[in-house]
């Protein structure tokens, strides 16, 4: 019920409605709950409404944070390898 | 798919798993409640559980709106369709949930009631526009994620002068439910449910922001990490929770920053505030009566309130006997503790809501087959061993 998917806005008509694309599927959704959305933006789509814009910058930051855990785990493996 | 594939990366998952194992190597157990059914499914579907060290436990929470709706409200919806002859519009998730005497919306539909599955409140409005001589009721359920779209529909109906449209409102609130769990006897007195921290809701938080969790993180000294629904989000958030627990911190942290802002979606909040107000109490399946945990339609929009438009009868509603959904929703039992699970109760013939909903814990256990084997490969149930 709370599931929502990030989809790309491909066109906006009369301000409140937009067409989004998700893996070749096109869907008409409402923009009534968001502001400042432009064509090309990714929005989180839930029951036919865009709930929020997806921040590209923050997505990259999160992935970088996850990779950091990777760096950490490589260090751990190195330490454990050295001990063994 | 952008923003999905990269958050399911195998390599990053392995690295995060190593970091989690390292962080959890303290000799103690960690019990983390994932509030949302969406997280429960991510944990099972992607095998996140199998990547965890044995001392990290996920406790499944009540964050499945279909599951927590009490049978009485479902019986009311069936009554609206059958006795009042309305066109009842519902999200698909509700169709097969068994009500009293296992009567579901889909059975009522089979018997001739005009019940229609909709994807969006916009579809329900369209049905109302197309059938001006019929009463159309939208069966509104869901947490804060699903409430704003209902608010939009009500405002739009008023603006367009659609008079044959109303809403049977069952919207519920996440923070009230989390607080209720933390105050429950199982957590406070009996100690049968241990919760060391919470994986906080993804999309609920995109609407309400991270601020509403601050109170109980502080009051109950439990850390909260708002987590996205992809498997790497769950793992990164688990790592962040373990760190907080190890450092004896109890803060609200946000892993899902690509969508969740501290203040949330202010436009959606304003709309919800305009259309709805708090109910002084609401019954939840599993949790019982929870104060200030649900919304009702404000007096200024009373014309669109199905509870005011139709006189619903007093009725005695009953759950299926021996269905453990209520205890499962409180985190007190696992689906495999229920004797109906996988025997009488399956997704094809569900006895309880947790097996019907795509976010229910029983459906997650069944669909991804996790009940069939233990982590060490031995059969988990007698049936699987045979």
GROMACS .gro file of C-alpha atoms in nm:
model
  470
    1UNK     CA    1   0.000   0.000   0.000
    2UNK     CA    2   0.282   0.242   0.079
    3UNK     CA    3   0.489   0.112  -0.208
    4UNK     CA    4   0.586   0.375  -0.460
    5UNK     CA    5   0.818   0.369  -0.758
    6UNK     CA    6   1.050   0.631  -0.902
    7UNK     CA    7   0.936   0.722  -1.254
    8UNK     CA    8   1.055   0.983  -1.506
    9UNK     CA    9   0.824   1.265  -1.604
   10UNK     CA   10   0.795   1.275  -1.984
   11UNK     CA   11   0.525   1.539  -2.029
   12UNK     CA   12   0.314   1.774  -1.821
   13UNK     CA   13  -0.029   1.897  -1.927
   14UNK     CA   14  -0.253   2.169  -1.776
   15UNK     CA   15  -0.035   2.190  -1.467
   16UNK     CA   16  -0.190   1.916  -1.250
   17UNK     CA   17  -0.147   1.603  -1.462
   18UNK     CA   18   0.163   1.444  -1.612
   19UNK     CA   19   0.270   1.136  -1.803
   20UNK     CA   20   0.549   0.932  -1.646
   21UNK     CA   21   0.752   0.647  -1.788
   22UNK     CA   22   0.867   0.341  -1.600
   23UNK     CA   23   1.041   0.065  -1.793
   24UNK     CA   24   0.844   0.133  -2.111
   25UNK     CA   25   0.515   0.170  -1.929
   26UNK     CA   26   0.352   0.510  -1.959
   27UNK     CA   27   0.104   0.626  -1.699
   28UNK     CA   28  -0.094   0.944  -1.650
   29UNK     CA   29  -0.057   1.066  -1.294
   30UNK     CA   30  -0.153   1.366  -1.084
   31UNK     CA   31   0.095   1.635  -0.977
   32UNK     CA   32  -0.148   1.784  -0.724
   33UNK     CA   33   0.078   1.694  -0.429
   34UNK     CA   34   0.412   1.824  -0.557
   35UNK     CA   35   0.561   2.153  -0.660
   36UNK     CA   36   0.821   2.261  -0.915
   37UNK     CA   37   0.829   1.938  -1.113
   38UNK     CA   38   0.970   1.961  -1.466
   39UNK     CA   39   0.995   1.720  -1.757
   40UNK     CA   40   1.292   1.490  -1.699
   41UNK     CA   41   1.258   1.488  -1.318
   42UNK     CA   42   1.210   1.162  -1.135
   43UNK     CA   43   0.910   1.148  -0.904
   44UNK     CA   44   0.794   0.885  -0.659
   45UNK     CA   45   0.459   0.756  -0.787
   46UNK     CA   46   0.201   0.622  -0.542
   47UNK     CA   47  -0.162   0.533  -0.628
   48UNK     CA   48  -0.157   0.762  -0.929
   49UNK     CA   49   0.001   1.062  -0.758
   50UNK     CA   50   0.354   1.199  -0.753
   51UNK     CA   51   0.441   1.212  -0.383
   52UNK     CA   52   0.786   1.361  -0.395
   53UNK     CA   53   1.068   1.448  -0.629
   54UNK     CA   54   1.366   1.212  -0.613
   55UNK     CA   55   1.690   1.397  -0.547
   56UNK     CA   56   1.968   1.278  -0.777
   57UNK     CA   57   2.230   1.442  -0.561
   58UNK     CA   58   2.108   1.265  -0.246
   59UNK     CA   59   2.079   0.930  -0.426
   60UNK     CA   60   2.446   0.956  -0.521
   61UNK     CA   61   2.541   1.060  -0.172
   62UNK     CA   62   2.365   0.753  -0.028
   63UNK     CA   63   2.536   0.521  -0.276
   64UNK     CA   64   2.870   0.678  -0.184
   65UNK     CA   65   2.790   0.619   0.184
   66UNK     CA   66   2.714   0.254   0.110
   67UNK     CA   67   3.042   0.220  -0.080
   68UNK     CA   68   3.218   0.357   0.225
   69UNK     CA   69   3.090   0.060   0.422
   70UNK     CA   70   3.251  -0.135   0.138
   71UNK     CA   71   3.582   0.036   0.201
   72UNK     CA   72   3.541  -0.044   0.568
   73UNK     CA   73   3.464  -0.408   0.493
   74UNK     CA   74   3.772  -0.433   0.270
   75UNK     CA   75   3.980  -0.304   0.561
   76UNK     CA   76   3.818  -0.555   0.794
   77UNK     CA   77   3.896  -0.836   0.554
   78UNK     CA   78   4.255  -0.715   0.529
   79UNK     CA   79   4.292  -0.706   0.907
   80UNK     CA   80   4.130  -1.048   0.942
   81UNK     CA   81   4.349  -1.180   0.660
   82UNK     CA   82   4.659  -1.047   0.835
   83UNK     CA   83   4.556  -1.211   1.161
   84UNK     CA   84   4.488  -1.546   1.000
   85UNK     CA   85   1.563   0.119  -1.379
   86UNK     CA   86   1.717   0.433  -1.238
   87UNK     CA   87   1.702   0.463  -0.857
   88UNK     CA   88   1.612   0.095  -0.832
   89UNK     CA   89   1.885  -0.120  -0.988
   90UNK     CA   90   2.172   0.059  -0.818
   91UNK     CA   91   2.005   0.003  -0.480
   92UNK     CA   92   1.994  -0.372  -0.544
   93UNK     CA   93   2.363  -0.411  -0.629
   94UNK     CA   94   2.503  -0.748  -0.531
   95UNK     CA   95   2.856  -0.618  -0.471
   96UNK     CA   96   2.747  -0.339  -0.240
   97UNK     CA   97   2.520  -0.580  -0.052
   98UNK     CA   98   2.814  -0.810   0.017
   99UNK     CA   99   3.021  -0.523   0.144
  100UNK     CA  100   2.741  -0.394   0.364
  101UNK     CA  101   2.687  -0.746   0.501
  102UNK     CA  102   3.053  -0.765   0.605
  103UNK     CA  103   3.031  -0.425   0.773
  104UNK     CA  104   2.711  -0.530   0.955
  105UNK     CA  105   2.867  -0.855   1.077
  106UNK     CA  106   3.163  -0.658   1.206
  107UNK     CA  107   2.943  -0.399   1.379
  108UNK     CA  108   2.726  -0.671   1.536
  109UNK     CA  109   3.020  -0.870   1.675
  110UNK     CA  110   2.957  -0.760   2.032
  111UNK     CA  111   2.810  -1.078   2.178
  112UNK     CA  112   2.465  -0.924   2.230
  113UNK     CA  113   2.141  -0.962   2.036
  114UNK     CA  114   1.982  -0.685   1.830
  115UNK     CA  115   1.606  -0.673   1.778
  116UNK     CA  116   1.508  -0.424   1.511
  117UNK     CA  117   1.145  -0.361   1.431
  118UNK     CA  118   1.072  -0.278   1.070
  119UNK     CA  119   0.744  -0.094   1.102
  120UNK     CA  120   0.645  -0.119   0.735
  121UNK     CA  121   0.522  -0.426   0.556
  122UNK     CA  122   0.719  -0.296   0.258
  123UNK     CA  123   1.038  -0.351   0.456
  124UNK     CA  124   0.926  -0.697   0.568
  125UNK     CA  125   0.887  -0.792   0.204
  126UNK     CA  126   1.222  -0.640   0.102
  127UNK     CA  127   1.391  -0.839   0.380
  128UNK     CA  128   1.241  -1.168   0.260
  129UNK     CA  129   1.229  -1.111  -0.112
  130UNK     CA  130   1.595  -1.016  -0.142
  131UNK     CA  131   1.723  -1.250   0.126
  132UNK     CA  132   1.846  -0.967   0.348
  133UNK     CA  133   1.776  -1.188   0.650
  134UNK     CA  134   2.024  -1.446   0.521
  135UNK     CA  135   2.297  -1.182   0.500
  136UNK     CA  136   2.259  -1.091   0.865
  137UNK     CA  137   2.463  -1.243   1.146
  138UNK     CA  138   2.250  -1.470   1.371
  139UNK     CA  139   2.226  -1.212   1.651
  140UNK     CA  140   2.051  -0.951   1.432
  141UNK     CA  141   1.674  -1.013   1.440
  142UNK     CA  142   1.401  -0.836   1.247
  143UNK     CA  143   1.074  -0.797   1.436
  144UNK     CA  144   0.788  -0.739   1.195
  145UNK     CA  145   0.567  -0.442   1.272
  146UNK     CA  146   0.205  -0.350   1.200
  147UNK     CA  147   0.276  -0.122   0.903
  148UNK     CA  148   0.035  -0.285   0.664
  149UNK     CA  149  -0.285  -0.081   0.636
  150UNK     CA  150  -0.487  -0.372   0.499
  151UNK     CA  151  -0.377  -0.588   0.792
  152UNK     CA  152  -0.457  -0.342   1.070
  153UNK     CA  153  -0.806  -0.253   0.950
  154UNK     CA  154  -1.046  -0.409   1.202
  155UNK     CA  155  -1.301  -0.657   1.067
  156UNK     CA  156  -1.584  -0.425   1.171
  157UNK     CA  157  -1.479  -0.159   0.920
  158UNK     CA  158  -1.457  -0.416   0.643
  159UNK     CA  159  -1.805  -0.543   0.734
  160UNK     CA  160  -1.923  -0.181   0.711
  161UNK     CA  161  -1.780  -0.156   0.359
  162UNK     CA  162  -1.957  -0.475   0.257
  163UNK     CA  163  -2.278  -0.331   0.401
  164UNK     CA  164  -2.236  -0.008   0.202
  165UNK     CA  165  -2.215  -0.208  -0.119
  166UNK     CA  166  -2.484  -0.463  -0.041
  167UNK     CA  167  -2.747  -0.284   0.162
  168UNK     CA  168  -2.707   0.076   0.050
  169UNK     CA  169  -2.651  -0.020  -0.312
  170UNK     CA  170  -2.359   0.214  -0.372
  171UNK     CA  171  -2.077   0.166  -0.620
  172UNK     CA  172  -1.796   0.088  -0.378
  173UNK     CA  173  -1.449   0.175  -0.510
  174UNK     CA  174  -1.155   0.010  -0.337
  175UNK     CA  175  -0.783  -0.043  -0.381
  176UNK     CA  176  -0.720  -0.398  -0.499
  177UNK     CA  177  -0.547  -0.500  -0.175
  178UNK     CA  178  -0.877  -0.498   0.014
  179UNK     CA  179  -1.074  -0.725  -0.219
  180UNK     CA  180  -0.987  -1.061  -0.068
  181UNK     CA  181  -0.958  -0.973   0.301
  182UNK     CA  182  -1.202  -1.197   0.492
  183UNK     CA  183  -1.458  -1.020   0.708
  184UNK     CA  184  -1.703  -1.175   0.950
  185UNK     CA  185  -1.796  -1.527   0.840
  186UNK     CA  186  -1.518  -1.494   0.582
  187UNK     CA  187  -1.728  -1.259   0.374
  188UNK     CA  188  -1.493  -1.050   0.160
  189UNK     CA  189  -1.556  -0.772  -0.091
  190UNK     CA  190  -1.480  -1.013  -0.374
  191UNK     CA  191  -1.748  -1.255  -0.248
  192UNK     CA  192  -1.995  -0.969  -0.218
  193UNK     CA  193  -1.904  -0.869  -0.574
  194UNK     CA  194  -1.957  -1.226  -0.694
  195UNK     CA  195  -2.302  -1.210  -0.536
  196UNK     CA  196  -2.388  -0.901  -0.737
  197UNK     CA  197  -2.270  -0.601  -0.532
  198UNK     CA  198  -2.121  -0.324  -0.744
  199UNK     CA  199  -1.765  -0.321  -0.613
  200UNK     CA  200  -1.491  -0.183  -0.836
  201UNK     CA  201  -1.117  -0.201  -0.798
  202UNK     CA  202  -0.944   0.130  -0.862
  203UNK     CA  203  -0.578   0.222  -0.890
  204UNK     CA  204  -0.622   0.583  -0.788
  205UNK     CA  205  -0.873   0.817  -0.623
  206UNK     CA  206  -0.887   0.983  -0.965
  207UNK     CA  207  -1.045   0.663  -1.103
  208UNK     CA  208  -1.309   0.673  -0.828
  209UNK     CA  209  -1.391   1.035  -0.917
  210UNK     CA  210  -1.426   0.938  -1.282
  211UNK     CA  211  -1.671   0.661  -1.189
  212UNK     CA  212  -1.873   0.921  -0.995
  213UNK     CA  213  -1.873   1.161  -1.292
  214UNK     CA  214  -1.977   0.878  -1.529
  215UNK     CA  215  -2.261   0.759  -1.302
  216UNK     CA  216  -2.438   1.074  -1.182
  217UNK     CA  217  -2.750   0.879  -1.082
  218UNK     CA  218  -2.557   0.641  -0.850
  219UNK     CA  219  -2.390   0.695  -0.512
  220UNK     CA  220  -2.016   0.627  -0.536
  221UNK     CA  221  -1.818   0.558  -0.219
  222UNK     CA  222  -1.439   0.538  -0.205
  223UNK     CA  223  -1.319   0.292   0.061
  224UNK     CA  224  -1.019   0.490   0.186
  225UNK     CA  225  -0.755   0.299   0.377
  226UNK     CA  226  -0.387   0.357   0.433
  227UNK     CA  227  -0.121   0.540   0.628
  228UNK     CA  228   0.008   0.893   0.568
  229UNK     CA  229   0.131   0.797   0.221
  230UNK     CA  230  -0.217   0.721   0.093
  231UNK     CA  231  -0.406   0.994   0.279
  232UNK     CA  232  -0.305   1.295   0.061
  233UNK     CA  233  -0.450   1.138  -0.257
  234UNK     CA  234  -0.783   1.094  -0.073
  235UNK     CA  235  -0.770   1.459   0.035
  236UNK     CA  236  -0.711   1.568  -0.326
  237UNK     CA  237  -1.017   1.372  -0.440
  238UNK     CA  238  -1.243   1.527  -0.175
  239UNK     CA  239  -1.128   1.881  -0.255
  240UNK     CA  240  -1.165   1.813  -0.626
  241UNK     CA  241  -1.515   1.669  -0.580
  242UNK     CA  242  -1.618   1.984  -0.394
  243UNK     CA  243  -1.462   2.209  -0.656
  244UNK     CA  244  -1.631   2.026  -0.942
  245UNK     CA  245  -1.964   1.998  -0.758
  246UNK     CA  246  -1.971   1.618  -0.770
  247UNK     CA  247  -2.247   1.542  -0.523
  248UNK     CA  248  -2.273   1.162  -0.561
  249UNK     CA  249  -1.919   1.098  -0.431
  250UNK     CA  250  -1.823   1.026  -0.070
  251UNK     CA  251  -1.537   0.868   0.122
  252UNK     CA  252  -1.548   0.594   0.386
  253UNK     CA  253  -1.240   0.712   0.574
  254UNK     CA  254  -1.010   0.467   0.751
  255UNK     CA  255  -0.681   0.653   0.730
  256UNK     CA  256  -0.446   0.581   1.018
  257UNK     CA  257  -0.131   0.738   1.162
  258UNK     CA  258   0.211   0.580   1.196
  259UNK     CA  259   0.369   0.764   1.492
  260UNK     CA  260   0.065   0.687   1.714
  261UNK     CA  261   0.096   0.317   1.633
  262UNK     CA  262   0.471   0.304   1.704
  263UNK     CA  263   0.416   0.477   2.036
  264UNK     CA  264   0.137   0.235   2.120
  265UNK     CA  265   0.365  -0.064   2.054
  266UNK     CA  266   0.634   0.081   2.277
  267UNK     CA  267   0.377   0.124   2.554
  268UNK     CA  268   0.227  -0.223   2.509
  269UNK     CA  269   0.249  -0.477   2.792
  270UNK     CA  270   0.449  -0.712   2.569
  271UNK     CA  271   0.726  -0.456   2.539
  272UNK     CA  272   0.701  -0.282   2.878
  273UNK     CA  273   0.601  -0.548   3.131
  274UNK     CA  274   0.602  -0.897   2.986
  275UNK     CA  275   0.923  -0.851   2.793
  276UNK     CA  276   0.799  -1.094   2.528
  277UNK     CA  277   0.879  -0.845   2.255
  278UNK     CA  278   1.219  -0.679   2.258
  279UNK     CA  279   1.276  -0.377   2.038
  280UNK     CA  280   1.617  -0.209   2.033
  281UNK     CA  281   1.544   0.024   1.743
  282UNK     CA  282   1.322   0.095   1.445
  283UNK     CA  283   1.366   0.090   1.073
  284UNK     CA  284   1.145   0.391   1.005
  285UNK     CA  285   0.887   0.412   0.725
  286UNK     CA  286   0.999   0.510   0.375
  287UNK     CA  287   0.714   0.675   0.198
  288UNK     CA  288   0.511   0.769   0.503
  289UNK     CA  289   0.816   0.975   0.597
  290UNK     CA  290   0.831   1.139   0.254
  291UNK     CA  291   0.499   1.297   0.351
  292UNK     CA  292   0.536   1.359   0.727
  293UNK     CA  293   0.914   1.410   0.735
  294UNK     CA  294   1.150   1.287   1.004
  295UNK     CA  295   1.041   1.526   1.279
  296UNK     CA  296   0.738   1.327   1.411
  297UNK     CA  297   0.968   1.044   1.526
  298UNK     CA  298   1.183   1.271   1.743
  299UNK     CA  299   0.944   1.251   2.037
  300UNK     CA  300   0.946   0.879   2.095
  301UNK     CA  301   1.312   0.832   2.000
  302UNK     CA  302   1.383   1.062   2.293
  303UNK     CA  303   1.099   0.953   2.524
  304UNK     CA  304   1.153   0.577   2.483
  305UNK     CA  305   1.525   0.601   2.407
  306UNK     CA  306   1.494   0.399   2.088
  307UNK     CA  307   1.691   0.490   1.777
  308UNK     CA  308   1.503   0.532   1.449
  309UNK     CA  309   1.658   0.519   1.102
  310UNK     CA  310   1.424   0.614   0.818
  311UNK     CA  311   1.495   0.355   0.553
  312UNK     CA  312   1.421   0.324   0.182
  313UNK     CA  313   1.243   0.013   0.052
  314UNK     CA  314   1.527  -0.128  -0.160
  315UNK     CA  315   1.742  -0.404  -0.010
  316UNK     CA  316   2.056  -0.189   0.014
  317UNK     CA  317   1.854   0.080   0.190
  318UNK     CA  318   1.744  -0.177   0.448
  319UNK     CA  319   2.103  -0.297   0.496
  320UNK     CA  320   2.255   0.050   0.522
  321UNK     CA  321   1.983   0.147   0.771
  322UNK     CA  322   2.047  -0.167   0.973
  323UNK     CA  323   2.414  -0.075   0.991
  324UNK     CA  324   2.324   0.278   1.104
  325UNK     CA  325   2.090   0.135   1.374
  326UNK     CA  326   2.356  -0.106   1.502
  327UNK     CA  327   2.603   0.183   1.529
  328UNK     CA  328   2.352   0.392   1.725
  329UNK     CA  329   2.277   0.102   1.959
  330UNK     CA  330   2.646   0.026   2.012
  331UNK     CA  331   2.717   0.393   2.083
  332UNK     CA  332   2.408   0.414   2.308
  333UNK     CA  333   2.256   0.687   2.095
  334UNK     CA  334   1.883   0.716   2.027
  335UNK     CA  335   1.845   0.962   1.746
  336UNK     CA  336   1.631   0.991   1.438
  337UNK     CA  337   1.856   0.938   1.138
  338UNK     CA  338   1.757   0.944   0.775
  339UNK     CA  339   1.903   0.697   0.528
  340UNK     CA  340   1.641   0.771   0.262
  341UNK     CA  341   1.753   1.129   0.196
  342UNK     CA  342   1.684   1.104  -0.178
  343UNK     CA  343   1.314   1.126  -0.097
  344UNK     CA  344   1.265   1.215   0.271
  345UNK     CA  345   1.324   1.572   0.392
  346UNK     CA  346   1.310   1.666   0.762
  347UNK     CA  347   0.995   1.871   0.706
  348UNK     CA  348   0.833   1.621   0.466
  349UNK     CA  349   0.592   1.726   0.191
  350UNK     CA  350   0.438   2.050   0.318
  351UNK     CA  351   0.188   2.080   0.033
  352UNK     CA  352   0.050   1.733   0.108
  353UNK     CA  353   0.042   1.803   0.483
  354UNK     CA  354  -0.154   2.127   0.428
  355UNK     CA  355  -0.410   1.946   0.214
  356UNK     CA  356  -0.452   1.667   0.467
  357UNK     CA  357  -0.485   1.924   0.748
  358UNK     CA  358  -0.752   2.108   0.551
  359UNK     CA  359  -0.967   1.799   0.486
  360UNK     CA  360  -0.911   1.573   0.788
  361UNK     CA  361  -0.895   1.599   1.165
  362UNK     CA  362  -0.793   1.354   1.439
  363UNK     CA  363  -1.032   1.089   1.567
  364UNK     CA  364  -1.009   1.068   1.946
  365UNK     CA  365  -0.955   0.693   1.908
  366UNK     CA  366  -0.964   0.418   1.647
  367UNK     CA  367  -0.960   0.043   1.664
  368UNK     CA  368  -0.666  -0.138   1.503
  369UNK     CA  369  -0.658  -0.509   1.439
  370UNK     CA  370  -0.391  -0.643   1.671
  371UNK     CA  371  -0.330  -0.324   1.864
  372UNK     CA  372  -0.680  -0.263   1.997
  373UNK     CA  373  -0.807   0.091   2.054
  374UNK     CA  374  -0.532   0.345   1.997
  375UNK     CA  375  -0.593   0.707   2.099
  376UNK     CA  376  -0.552   0.978   1.833
  377UNK     CA  377  -0.435   0.726   1.578
  378UNK     CA  378  -0.667   0.790   1.285
  379UNK     CA  379  -0.830   1.063   1.080
  380UNK     CA  380  -1.187   1.161   1.004
  381UNK     CA  381  -1.329   1.407   0.754
  382UNK     CA  382  -1.371   1.761   0.887
  383UNK     CA  383  -1.714   1.917   0.929
  384UNK     CA  384  -1.647   2.154   0.638
  385UNK     CA  385  -1.633   1.851   0.406
  386UNK     CA  386  -1.906   1.653   0.586
  387UNK     CA  387  -2.103   1.624   0.260
  388UNK     CA  388  -1.832   1.385   0.138
  389UNK     CA  389  -1.825   1.169   0.451
  390UNK     CA  390  -1.985   0.830   0.379
  391UNK     CA  391  -2.024   0.767   0.753
  392UNK     CA  392  -2.253   1.071   0.770
  393UNK     CA  393  -2.431   1.007   0.442
  394UNK     CA  394  -2.525   0.645   0.513
  395UNK     CA  395  -2.659   0.500   0.837
  396UNK     CA  396  -2.436   0.202   0.907
  397UNK     CA  397  -2.593  -0.067   1.123
  398UNK     CA  398  -2.464  -0.187   1.458
  399UNK     CA  399  -2.305  -0.525   1.405
  400UNK     CA  400  -2.102  -0.789   1.581
  401UNK     CA  401  -1.787  -0.852   1.382
  402UNK     CA  402  -1.569  -1.155   1.431
  403UNK     CA  403  -1.222  -1.257   1.320
  404UNK     CA  404  -1.153  -1.611   1.208
  405UNK     CA  405  -1.095  -1.814   1.522
  406UNK     CA  406  -0.731  -1.914   1.585
  407UNK     CA  407  -0.599  -1.666   1.326
  408UNK     CA  408  -0.287  -1.517   1.484
  409UNK     CA  409  -0.286  -1.194   1.280
  410UNK     CA  410  -0.338  -0.978   1.591
  411UNK     CA  411  -0.030  -1.116   1.772
  412UNK     CA  412   0.174  -1.113   1.451
  413UNK     CA  413   0.089  -0.745   1.398
  414UNK     CA  414   0.221  -0.662   1.746
  415UNK     CA  415   0.547  -0.844   1.675
  416UNK     CA  416   0.460  -1.092   1.952
  417UNK     CA  417   0.437  -1.392   1.718
  418UNK     CA  418   0.580  -1.495   1.384
  419UNK     CA  419   0.362  -1.626   1.100
  420UNK     CA  420   0.507  -1.973   1.153
  421UNK     CA  421   0.372  -1.969   1.511
  422UNK     CA  422   0.017  -1.973   1.372
  423UNK     CA  423  -0.134  -2.316   1.329
  424UNK     CA  424  -0.340  -2.198   1.031
  425UNK     CA  425  -0.030  -2.074   0.845
  426UNK     CA  426   0.035  -2.273   0.530
  427UNK     CA  427  -0.225  -2.534   0.623
  428UNK     CA  428  -0.573  -2.383   0.618
  429UNK     CA  429  -0.449  -2.033   0.541
  430UNK     CA  430  -0.269  -1.967   0.214
  431UNK     CA  431  -0.279  -1.674  -0.031
  432UNK     CA  432  -0.533  -1.870  -0.239
  433UNK     CA  433  -0.760  -1.914   0.060
  434UNK     CA  434  -0.661  -1.654   0.318
  435UNK     CA  435  -0.806  -1.668   0.669
  436UNK     CA  436  -0.645  -1.345   0.788
  437UNK     CA  437  -0.543  -1.012   0.643
  438UNK     CA  438  -0.169  -1.076   0.692
  439UNK     CA  439  -0.187  -1.351   0.431
  440UNK     CA  440  -0.387  -1.142   0.183
  441UNK     CA  441  -0.197  -0.820   0.167
  442UNK     CA  442   0.112  -0.784  -0.045
  443UNK     CA  443   0.261  -0.618   0.263
  444UNK     CA  444   0.149  -0.873   0.520
  445UNK     CA  445   0.406  -1.071   0.716
  446UNK     CA  446   0.234  -1.406   0.647
  447UNK     CA  447   0.229  -1.335   0.273
  448UNK     CA  448   0.602  -1.253   0.289
  449UNK     CA  449   0.685  -1.579   0.470
  450UNK     CA  450   0.472  -1.779   0.228
  451UNK     CA  451   0.569  -1.612  -0.098
  452UNK     CA  452   0.943  -1.627  -0.048
  453UNK     CA  453   0.939  -1.974   0.105
  454UNK     CA  454   1.140  -1.874   0.410
  455UNK     CA  455   0.925  -2.091   0.635
  456UNK     CA  456   1.039  -2.405   0.459
  457UNK     CA  457   1.395  -2.411   0.588
  458UNK     CA  458   1.591  -2.280   0.883
  459UNK     CA  459   1.912  -2.087   0.829
  460UNK     CA  460   2.112  -2.409   0.875
  461UNK     CA  461   1.917  -2.577   0.595
  462UNK     CA  462   1.702  -2.800   0.816
  463UNK     CA  463   1.328  -2.809   0.759
  464UNK     CA  464   1.144  -2.543   0.957
  465UNK     CA  465   0.810  -2.719   0.965
  466UNK     CA  466   0.704  -3.077   0.998
  467UNK     CA  467   0.523  -3.050   0.670
  468UNK     CA  468   0.836  -2.935   0.485
  469UNK     CA  469   1.033  -3.227   0.632
  470UNK     CA  470   0.790  -3.479   0.491
   0.00000   0.00000   0.00000
